[in-house]
Amino acid sequence: MTEFWLISAPGEKTCQQTWDKLMAATTRTNNLSTNHKFSIPDLKVGTLDVLVGLSDELAKLDSFVESVVKKVAQYMADVLEDSRDKVQENLLANGVDLVTYITRFQWDMAKYPIKQSLKNISEIISKQVSQIDNDLKARASAYNNLKGNLQNLERKNAGSLLTRSLADIVKKEDFVLDSEYLITMLVVVPKINYPDWQKTYETLAEMVVPRSSNLLFEDSDSGLFSVTLFRKAIDDFKHKARENKFTVRDFQYNEEEMKADKEEMTRLSTDKKKQFGPLVRWLKVNFSEAFIAWIHIKALRVFVESVLRYGLPVNFQAMLLQPSKKTMKKLREVLNDLYKHLDSSAAAIIDSAMDIPGLNLSQQEYYPYVYYKIDCNLLEFKV
C-alpha cells in the first residue's frame, strides 16, 4: 500500500502521551497500521483571520501541486516509454524513494524558512511549482513535436508497399533516367497475381518496353515491380493496370529529395537522443522538487488545521499512518473511538453516515481529528 494517512491530535499532558495512545490503539494488539511521528517545526501562527483564509488557499494549492507532481511523473513514464521499473527508480525525493522521504520527513529550513509567515511560505511553494508546471509544458511540447515528426517519418518507411516510402528500397540503376521519351514506373502486384503480371504487363498499353519488368522488393503480401514504357502511354497504362488489380505508385527518382529525407530522419533521431538525457534529468530533479513541495503543503495544512481546531498555545502531535487495504475500515473505527471526544458533531456525522446507505462523505472527508491523505501511487500505466 502506498497510501498514508497524515493525522493530528492534541497533546495530552505531553505530545508523547498522544503518540503512545495512538500506538497502543493501532499496533499493540491488532496491527492496523505502521505509524511514524511526523515532525512539523514551530511555524509562525499569525492571526485567526489569516489562518481561516489560508486554510482554503492551502486546500487549492494542495490540489494544484498534486496535479503537477502527477503530470511530471506521468510524463517521465511517457518519455521512458512506460518501462515501469525504470520510471519508479527515477521517481525519488531528495535522492530517496517516496515512502522513505515521507516517513522520515524533515522540514527544509533552507527552502522554506520558518521565520517567514505561513502565507509567505505558501506563496514560495506556489511560485516554485507554477514555474515547474510552465517549464514542463514548454519542454514536453518541444520533445513531443520532435518525437511526432520522427514517428511520422518512421511510419513512412514501414507498412505495406501500397503506402510506404520507396526511397530506401529502390536504386538508381533500377530506372531509366534523363530520357525524353522513356520512363520507368513502379507497380505493386499482389503475390497471387505474379503470373498474371508476367503474362500481361507488356500488353497493358502500347509502347511498353518488352522484358523491362524486374522484381525489386517483396513484403509478405506483394512485390514491387519496375516497368519501362514511353511517356505518352502513362495514362493508358495506369488505367489498365488498375483494372487488373495492379497498383501504380506515383514515384519519381530524385536523389536530392531522397538524400534530404534520409538526412532529416538522421537529424531528428540524433536530436531526440540528445534531448532525451537532459529531459530525463530535468524530470527527475523537478519531480523531486514538486513532491517535496507537496509534502510541505501537507505539513502546513496539518499545522493550520490543528491550530484552528485545537486552539492555542500550539500543542498537537502529527502522526503518519500507513494502513493496509484490509485494515482501513477497522482503523477508521478505532481512530473514531479514540478521538470522538474532540468533536461530537463529527462523530455524529460519521455514525449516521454508517447507518445511511448511499451517503458518500468521501468528497468532503471530515473526522474528529485532523486528517489528510497522501497517495504515493502517482502513475497510471497504460496497459
Short mmCIF file of C-alpha atoms in Angstrom, two decimals:
data_model
loop_
_atom_site.label_atom_id
_atom_site.label_comp_id
_atom_site.label_asym_id
_atom_site.label_seq_id
_atom_site.Cartn_x
_atom_site.Cartn_y
_atom_site.Cartn_z
CA MET A 1 0.00 0.00 0.00
CA THR A 2 1.32 3.42 -0.93
CA GLU A 3 -1.45 5.30 0.86
CA PHE A 4 -0.69 7.24 4.04
CA TRP A 5 -3.00 8.98 6.49
CA LEU A 6 -1.49 12.13 7.94
CA ILE A 7 -3.41 12.94 11.12
CA SER A 8 -3.00 15.09 14.20
CA ALA A 9 -4.45 15.05 17.69
CA PRO A 10 -3.99 17.49 20.57
CA GLY A 11 -1.18 16.87 23.03
CA GLU A 12 -2.30 15.23 26.26
CA LYS A 13 -0.08 16.25 29.17
CA THR A 14 2.70 15.78 26.62
CA CYS A 15 2.71 15.06 22.90
CA GLN A 16 4.49 11.78 23.66
CA GLN A 17 1.37 10.59 25.51
CA THR A 18 -0.76 11.33 22.43
CA TRP A 19 1.67 9.23 20.38
CA ASP A 20 1.71 6.37 22.91
CA LYS A 21 -2.10 6.26 22.95
CA LEU A 22 -2.25 6.02 19.15
CA MET A 23 0.39 3.29 19.12
CA ALA A 24 -1.47 1.30 21.78
CA ALA A 25 -4.77 1.59 19.87
CA THR A 26 -3.44 0.75 16.40
CA THR A 27 -0.39 -1.50 16.74
CA ARG A 28 -0.01 -3.22 20.12
CA THR A 29 -2.71 -5.84 19.76
CA ASN A 30 -4.26 -5.52 16.32
CA ASN A 31 -1.51 -4.32 13.92
CA LEU A 32 -3.82 -1.98 11.99
CA SER A 33 -1.14 0.35 10.64
CA THR A 34 2.55 1.18 10.57
CA ASN A 35 2.99 4.55 12.29
CA HIS A 36 5.61 7.30 12.25
CA LYS A 37 5.86 10.60 14.05
CA PHE A 38 5.58 13.44 11.52
CA SER A 39 7.72 16.33 12.62
CA ILE A 40 6.48 19.87 11.97
CA PRO A 41 8.64 22.79 13.21
CA ASP A 42 7.42 25.78 15.24
CA LEU A 43 5.83 27.82 12.48
CA LYS A 44 4.56 31.40 12.89
CA VAL A 45 0.88 31.25 13.78
CA GLY A 46 -0.30 34.75 12.75
CA THR A 47 -3.90 35.86 13.29
CA LEU A 48 -7.04 33.74 13.28
CA ASP A 49 -8.42 35.56 10.21
CA VAL A 50 -5.28 34.79 8.23
CA LEU A 51 -5.40 31.13 9.30
CA VAL A 52 -9.03 30.73 8.18
CA GLY A 53 -8.26 32.26 4.77
CA LEU A 54 -5.07 30.26 4.46
CA SER A 55 -6.91 27.00 5.18
CA ASP A 56 -8.92 27.42 1.94
CA GLU A 57 -5.93 28.61 -0.09
CA LEU A 58 -3.81 25.66 1.03
CA ALA A 59 -6.56 23.22 0.00
CA LYS A 60 -6.46 24.65 -3.55
CA LEU A 61 -2.66 24.73 -3.57
CA ASP A 62 -2.57 21.11 -2.38
CA SER A 63 -4.71 20.01 -5.38
CA PHE A 64 -2.66 22.06 -7.83
CA VAL A 65 0.73 20.79 -6.61
CA GLU A 66 -0.52 17.19 -6.54
CA SER A 67 -1.64 17.58 -10.16
CA VAL A 68 1.83 18.90 -11.16
CA VAL A 69 3.57 16.04 -9.30
CA LYS A 70 1.39 13.55 -11.20
CA LYS A 71 1.97 15.32 -14.53
CA VAL A 72 5.75 15.21 -14.12
CA ALA A 73 5.60 11.52 -13.07
CA GLN A 74 3.32 10.59 -15.97
CA TYR A 75 5.47 12.45 -18.47
CA MET A 76 8.52 10.64 -17.11
CA ALA A 77 6.65 7.38 -17.84
CA ASP A 78 5.85 8.59 -21.38
CA VAL A 79 9.46 9.61 -22.08
CA LEU A 80 10.84 6.32 -20.70
CA GLU A 81 8.17 4.58 -22.84
CA ASP A 82 6.36 3.07 -19.85
CA SER A 83 9.19 0.91 -18.55
CA ARG A 84 7.69 0.62 -15.06
CA ASP A 85 10.89 -0.32 -13.18
CA LYS A 86 12.89 2.43 -14.87
CA VAL A 87 10.23 5.02 -14.01
CA GLN A 88 9.98 4.02 -10.34
CA GLU A 89 13.74 4.21 -9.84
CA ASN A 90 13.74 7.77 -11.24
CA LEU A 91 10.83 8.98 -9.08
CA LEU A 92 12.76 9.96 -5.98
CA ALA A 93 12.51 12.79 -3.43
CA ASN A 94 15.83 14.13 -2.17
CA GLY A 95 17.54 11.02 -3.54
CA VAL A 96 15.40 8.51 -1.61
CA ASP A 97 12.22 6.62 -2.50
CA LEU A 98 8.95 8.39 -1.73
CA VAL A 99 7.90 6.19 1.19
CA THR A 100 11.27 6.75 2.91
CA TYR A 101 11.03 10.50 2.30
CA ILE A 102 7.54 10.76 3.80
CA THR A 103 8.19 8.51 6.80
CA ARG A 104 11.41 10.40 7.65
CA PHE A 105 10.10 13.84 6.72
CA GLN A 106 12.22 16.77 7.88
CA TRP A 107 11.19 20.37 7.16
CA ASP A 108 13.57 22.02 4.66
CA MET A 109 14.60 25.18 6.52
CA ALA A 110 16.72 26.49 3.61
CA LYS A 111 13.93 26.34 1.02
CA TYR A 112 11.06 27.30 3.31
CA PRO A 113 12.44 29.46 6.18
CA ILE A 114 10.18 29.16 9.21
CA LYS A 115 10.85 32.77 10.21
CA GLN A 116 8.60 33.69 7.26
CA SER A 117 4.84 33.89 7.74
CA LEU A 118 2.73 30.87 6.75
CA LYS A 119 1.29 32.90 3.87
CA ASN A 120 4.77 33.70 2.54
CA ILE A 121 5.81 30.05 2.73
CA SER A 122 2.70 29.00 0.78
CA GLU A 123 3.45 31.70 -1.84
CA ILE A 124 7.06 30.49 -2.20
CA ILE A 125 5.72 26.96 -2.88
CA SER A 126 3.03 28.22 -5.25
CA LYS A 127 5.55 30.24 -7.31
CA GLN A 128 8.07 27.39 -7.39
CA VAL A 129 5.56 24.77 -8.56
CA SER A 130 3.90 27.09 -11.10
CA GLN A 131 7.36 27.56 -12.65
CA ILE A 132 7.83 23.77 -12.84
CA ASP A 133 4.40 23.44 -14.45
CA ASN A 134 5.17 26.09 -17.10
CA ASP A 135 8.62 24.64 -17.83
CA LEU A 136 7.13 21.16 -18.17
CA LYS A 137 4.59 22.40 -20.74
CA ALA A 138 7.35 24.02 -22.84
CA ARG A 139 9.76 21.07 -22.63
CA ALA A 140 7.05 18.47 -23.26
CA SER A 141 5.77 20.39 -26.27
CA ALA A 142 9.25 20.63 -27.86
CA TYR A 143 10.08 16.96 -27.21
CA ASN A 144 6.64 15.72 -28.36
CA ASN A 145 6.97 17.66 -31.64
CA LEU A 146 10.35 16.10 -32.28
CA LYS A 147 9.08 12.62 -31.38
CA GLY A 148 5.94 13.09 -33.52
CA ASN A 149 7.93 14.20 -36.59
CA LEU A 150 10.30 11.25 -36.19
CA GLN A 151 7.41 8.80 -35.82
CA ASN A 152 5.78 10.19 -38.97
CA LEU A 153 8.99 9.61 -40.94
CA GLU A 154 9.41 6.13 -39.43
CA ARG A 155 5.79 5.34 -40.32
CA LYS A 156 6.50 6.36 -43.91
CA ASN A 157 9.32 3.80 -44.03
CA ALA A 158 7.19 0.99 -42.65
CA GLY A 159 3.88 -0.61 -43.56
CA SER A 160 2.71 -2.07 -46.84
CA LEU A 161 4.20 -1.45 -50.27
CA LEU A 162 0.99 0.37 -51.22
CA THR A 163 1.70 3.24 -48.80
CA ARG A 164 5.28 3.15 -47.50
CA SER A 165 8.13 5.28 -48.79
CA LEU A 166 10.09 3.54 -51.55
CA ALA A 167 13.20 5.69 -51.20
CA ASP A 168 15.20 3.10 -49.23
CA ILE A 169 14.10 0.22 -51.48
CA VAL A 170 14.99 1.39 -54.99
CA LYS A 171 18.38 2.13 -56.53
CA LYS A 172 19.44 4.49 -59.28
CA GLU A 173 20.16 1.61 -61.69
CA ASP A 174 16.50 0.45 -61.46
CA PHE A 175 15.41 3.49 -63.51
CA VAL A 176 15.77 4.88 -67.00
CA LEU A 177 16.67 8.47 -66.16
CA ASP A 178 17.06 11.66 -68.23
CA SER A 179 15.18 10.25 -71.22
CA GLU A 180 12.90 12.48 -73.22
CA TYR A 181 10.69 9.54 -74.30
CA LEU A 182 11.05 6.69 -71.81
CA ILE A 183 10.03 6.47 -68.15
CA THR A 184 10.33 3.72 -65.51
CA MET A 185 7.22 3.13 -63.39
CA LEU A 186 6.84 1.17 -60.16
CA VAL A 187 3.92 -1.22 -59.75
CA VAL A 188 2.72 -3.09 -56.64
CA VAL A 189 1.47 -6.58 -57.54
CA PRO A 190 -0.18 -8.97 -55.04
CA LYS A 191 1.84 -12.19 -54.79
CA ILE A 192 -1.02 -14.33 -56.04
CA ASN A 193 -1.13 -12.18 -59.23
CA TYR A 194 2.56 -12.56 -60.18
CA PRO A 195 1.78 -14.97 -63.07
CA ASP A 196 -0.88 -12.53 -64.43
CA TRP A 197 1.58 -9.64 -64.27
CA GLN A 198 4.29 -11.53 -66.18
CA LYS A 199 1.71 -12.57 -68.83
CA THR A 200 0.06 -9.19 -69.32
CA TYR A 201 2.31 -6.24 -68.40
CA GLU A 202 3.73 -5.87 -71.94
CA THR A 203 0.20 -5.55 -73.36
CA LEU A 204 -1.43 -3.30 -70.74
CA ALA A 205 -0.71 -0.34 -73.05
CA GLU A 206 1.03 0.29 -76.31
CA MET A 207 4.68 1.19 -76.16
CA VAL A 208 5.67 -0.88 -73.09
CA VAL A 209 9.32 -1.95 -73.46
CA PRO A 210 9.36 -5.78 -73.72
CA ARG A 211 11.09 -7.73 -70.95
CA SER A 212 11.66 -4.48 -68.99
CA SER A 213 9.97 -5.63 -65.77
CA ASN A 214 12.07 -6.56 -62.72
CA LEU A 215 11.05 -7.58 -59.20
CA LEU A 216 12.77 -5.05 -56.91
CA PHE A 217 11.36 -5.89 -53.45
CA GLU A 218 8.82 -8.11 -51.69
CA ASP A 219 6.91 -7.90 -48.42
CA SER A 220 4.56 -10.57 -47.03
CA ASP A 221 1.68 -9.72 -49.40
CA SER A 222 3.05 -8.05 -52.53
CA GLY A 223 6.01 -7.39 -54.78
CA LEU A 224 7.31 -4.14 -56.24
CA PHE A 225 7.98 -4.40 -59.98
CA SER A 226 9.63 -1.87 -62.27
CA VAL A 227 8.48 -1.49 -65.89
CA THR A 228 9.70 0.89 -68.62
CA LEU A 229 7.39 2.46 -71.20
CA PHE A 230 7.02 5.51 -73.40
CA ARG A 231 5.85 8.63 -71.56
CA LYS A 232 2.85 9.12 -73.85
CA ALA A 233 1.44 5.72 -72.71
CA ILE A 234 1.44 6.55 -68.97
CA ASP A 235 -2.29 7.31 -68.54
CA ASP A 236 -3.40 4.33 -70.58
CA PHE A 237 -1.03 2.02 -68.68
CA LYS A 238 -2.23 3.27 -65.24
CA HIS A 239 -5.86 2.77 -66.19
CA LYS A 240 -5.35 -0.79 -67.48
CA ALA A 241 -3.14 -1.70 -64.51
CA ARG A 242 -5.90 -0.63 -62.08
CA GLU A 243 -8.42 -2.85 -63.94
CA ASN A 244 -6.06 -5.80 -63.42
CA LYS A 245 -5.57 -5.13 -59.65
CA PHE A 246 -2.03 -3.80 -60.15
CA THR A 247 -1.28 -0.53 -58.28
CA VAL A 248 1.00 2.01 -59.94
CA ARG A 249 2.89 4.02 -57.30
CA ASP A 250 3.46 7.71 -58.03
CA PHE A 251 7.21 7.82 -57.63
CA GLN A 252 9.91 9.82 -59.34
CA TYR A 253 13.52 9.02 -58.65
CA ASN A 254 15.03 12.18 -57.18
CA GLU A 255 18.36 11.69 -55.47
CA GLU A 256 18.36 15.14 -53.82
CA GLU A 257 14.92 14.64 -52.23
CA MET A 258 15.74 11.14 -51.03
CA LYS A 259 19.00 12.33 -49.52
CA ALA A 260 17.21 15.21 -47.78
CA ASP A 261 14.64 12.78 -46.29
CA LYS A 262 17.38 10.48 -45.00
CA GLU A 263 19.28 13.41 -43.50
CA GLU A 264 16.09 14.72 -41.86
CA MET A 265 15.48 11.34 -40.26
CA THR A 266 19.08 11.14 -39.01
CA ARG A 267 18.85 14.71 -37.68
CA LEU A 268 15.58 14.07 -35.84
CA SER A 269 16.86 10.80 -34.42
CA THR A 270 20.08 12.48 -33.22
CA ASP A 271 18.14 15.43 -31.75
CA LYS A 272 15.83 13.06 -29.89
CA LYS A 273 18.79 11.18 -28.39
CA LYS A 274 20.46 14.50 -27.47
CA GLN A 275 17.34 15.82 -25.74
CA PHE A 276 16.46 12.55 -24.00
CA GLY A 277 19.20 12.59 -21.32
CA PRO A 278 18.81 16.25 -20.25
CA LEU A 279 15.00 15.89 -20.30
CA VAL A 280 15.03 12.82 -18.03
CA ARG A 281 17.45 14.64 -15.69
CA TRP A 282 15.19 17.70 -15.61
CA LEU A 283 12.16 15.50 -14.88
CA LYS A 284 14.00 13.71 -12.04
CA VAL A 285 15.12 16.96 -10.40
CA ASN A 286 11.76 18.69 -10.77
CA PHE A 287 9.72 15.67 -9.75
CA SER A 288 11.75 15.67 -6.53
CA GLU A 289 11.22 19.44 -6.07
CA ALA A 290 7.47 19.22 -6.70
CA PHE A 291 6.99 16.17 -4.46
CA ILE A 292 8.95 17.79 -1.60
CA ALA A 293 6.85 20.95 -2.01
CA TRP A 294 3.68 18.83 -1.90
CA ILE A 295 4.60 17.15 1.39
CA HIS A 296 5.49 20.57 2.88
CA ILE A 297 1.99 21.74 1.91
CA LYS A 298 0.53 18.73 3.75
CA ALA A 299 2.60 19.75 6.79
CA LEU A 300 1.34 23.35 6.51
CA ARG A 301 -2.27 22.12 6.25
CA VAL A 302 -1.90 19.93 9.34
CA PHE A 303 -0.39 22.84 11.26
CA VAL A 304 -3.06 25.38 10.23
CA GLU A 305 -5.97 22.97 10.75
CA SER A 306 -4.63 21.78 14.13
CA VAL A 307 -4.33 25.35 15.41
CA LEU A 308 -7.83 26.19 14.14
CA ARG A 309 -9.35 23.09 15.73
CA TYR A 310 -7.35 22.60 18.91
CA GLY A 311 -6.57 26.27 19.69
CA LEU A 312 -3.54 27.96 21.20
CA PRO A 313 -0.93 27.53 22.52
CA VAL A 314 0.21 25.20 19.72
CA ASN A 315 0.08 21.71 21.21
CA PHE A 316 -0.57 18.77 18.91
CA GLN A 317 1.14 15.62 17.65
CA ALA A 318 1.21 14.99 13.87
CA MET A 319 1.31 11.29 13.00
CA LEU A 320 1.69 9.37 9.77
CA LEU A 321 -0.23 6.10 9.50
CA GLN A 322 0.25 3.53 6.76
CA PRO A 323 -2.76 1.22 6.76
CA SER A 324 -3.13 -1.93 4.69
CA LYS A 325 -6.15 -2.33 2.43
CA LYS A 326 -7.68 -4.95 4.73
CA THR A 327 -7.39 -2.83 7.88
CA MET A 328 -8.66 0.54 6.60
CA LYS A 329 -12.26 0.20 7.77
CA LYS A 330 -11.25 -1.12 11.20
CA LEU A 331 -8.59 1.59 11.57
CA ARG A 332 -11.19 4.31 10.87
CA GLU A 333 -13.41 2.87 13.61
CA VAL A 334 -10.53 2.71 16.11
CA LEU A 335 -9.48 6.31 15.35
CA ASN A 336 -13.08 7.45 15.63
CA ASP A 337 -13.38 5.82 19.09
CA LEU A 338 -10.03 7.25 20.14
CA TYR A 339 -10.78 10.84 19.12
CA LYS A 340 -14.58 11.24 19.05
CA HIS A 341 -14.40 13.35 22.23
CA LEU A 342 -12.62 16.06 20.19
CA ASP A 343 -15.67 16.87 18.07
CA SER A 344 -19.01 15.30 18.91
CA SER A 345 -20.72 16.71 15.80
CA ALA A 346 -18.15 14.99 13.51
CA ALA A 347 -18.60 11.73 15.38
CA ALA A 348 -22.38 12.05 14.95
CA ILE A 349 -21.96 12.63 11.20
CA ILE A 350 -19.76 9.54 10.90
CA ASP A 351 -22.16 7.41 12.94
CA SER A 352 -25.16 8.50 10.89
CA ALA A 353 -23.21 8.03 7.64
CA MET A 354 -22.60 4.43 8.63
CA ASP A 355 -26.34 3.97 9.02
CA ILE A 356 -27.45 5.66 5.80
CA PRO A 357 -26.60 3.63 2.71
CA GLY A 358 -25.56 5.70 -0.30
CA LEU A 359 -24.43 8.71 1.74
CA ASN A 360 -20.96 9.35 0.43
CA LEU A 361 -18.75 11.57 2.56
CA SER A 362 -15.62 10.92 0.53
CA GLN A 363 -15.89 14.26 -1.31
CA GLN A 364 -15.71 16.15 1.95
CA GLU A 365 -14.00 13.78 4.37
CA TYR A 366 -14.39 15.12 7.89
CA TYR A 367 -13.29 13.39 11.07
CA PRO A 368 -13.00 14.48 14.71
CA TYR A 369 -9.20 14.56 14.22
CA VAL A 370 -7.22 16.43 11.53
CA TYR A 371 -6.80 14.12 8.53
CA TYR A 372 -5.15 14.33 5.10
CA LYS A 373 -4.49 11.50 2.69
CA ILE A 374 -1.17 11.15 0.85
CA ASP A 375 -1.22 8.66 -2.02
CA CYS A 376 2.21 7.85 -3.47
CA ASN A 377 0.76 5.86 -6.36
CA LEU A 378 1.23 8.66 -8.89
CA LEU A 379 1.22 6.77 -12.16
CA GLU A 380 -1.48 5.41 -14.41
CA PHE A 381 0.32 2.90 -16.58
CA LYS A 382 -1.19 2.25 -19.96
CA VAL A 383 -1.68 -1.49 -20.12
#
